[in-house]
Amino acid sequence: MRSRWIRAAGSLAAFCSLALLLGGCAAVQRAAYSADDAKRATIDGFRAIRMWADAPAASFDNAAFKPQPQPGKPFAYLALSGGGGDGAFGAGVLNGWSESGARPEFTIVSGVSTGALIAPFAFLGPAYDATLKEMYTSGLASSFAASPNALNAVFGSSLFDGQPLRDAISHYTTPDLLAAIAREHAKGRRLFVVTTDLDAGRPVLWNMGEIASARTPRALDLFRQVLTASASVPVAFPPSLIAASSDGKPIEEMHVDGGVSTQVFTFPDRLLMQPGSSRRMTSARPAIYIIMNGRTSTDFQPVENSAKAIAIRSLAMKSKREIRSYLSATYQFARHNGLAFNMTAIDPSVPEGQGVGFDTDYMRSLYTLGYDGARSGRFWTQTPPAPLP
């Protein structure tokens, strides 16, 4: 999924290597803190807003994270993957799904990377379809990766400055949006976003409904920071430094793209199968829907005999292998517990965009692909791609 970003970041590899030979890439200094500090870290004014996404299943036994049955509505889980500009596909799927009349109200929505940017609007329903279309087809996204600066990556923290991305997130995530999410959270619906804590080297699951519900002026800022972090591919965009404290000691956690840890996130069995949730899970047509904003298979492609090209191809293959294994495990869980499994992804025959993947014409074509397919009602597959040998 991240191959286009890898290509963009790869352009500065030789330059940074030269800088290392001349004395090293400069770094912006951060106050040091320990692993013990990190374990006790909290964010002032908030509670029950995050946990390790790879924690043991028993760790998810938390009322703020558990979805609650929605009277008269079947359980529906939507998981949105990473994929950069390929998120236009997911935006099109959601809009076309609304047009088909078959789109459910989701009990849980989780998002990673570009999926995190889509997630709040998918969570709130078709009333925000026009916003999603604008985000991914208006040309706004082309500014995210404008004017790359290799010097900035060497002496700063990224190839792009990240300000256009932050500005867009600030524009679309308003106080009214947070209030709407808080209302749905109070009903028992859940919205989650995944980031990667680079210091800990682990994925973090953020409870965005709990953040939206917090009675603190910092809620809107933190909500925006988490979305920015989840969509900030390392090297391409700067990390989000999230202020926290540990036993009164101020620290800054470094969070980046959730796709570094996992391209898509579905909950562990224990949370979905809590005793109190049996009525939900046995209601009519409980289902998991996964929108992969990218391709899940690797086509034939002659590889240039260079370190950069070999690295890009190898990382892309590794990512797709992990994705297919994850989808297979989710399918087995759904099948064992009587949930309908549904997924969709970009067909591998569709040519990939050039550059870093935010070309407006390319994104519009992906939006149309997703929209037309979902509107027809024949776009979902009920089995995952086979794991690669």
CSV table of N, CA and C in Angstrom, one decimal, residues 161 216 383:
chain,number,residue,atom,x,y,z
A,161,ASP,N,6.6,19.3,4.2
A,161,ASP,CA,6.5,20.0,5.5
A,161,ASP,C,5.3,19.6,6.3
A,216,THR,N,-12.7,19.1,27.8
A,216,THR,CA,-11.5,19.9,27.8
A,216,THR,C,-11.3,20.6,26.6
A,383,THR,N,-15.0,-13.8,0.4
A,383,THR,CA,-13.8,-14.6,0.8
A,383,THR,C,-12.5,-13.7,0.6
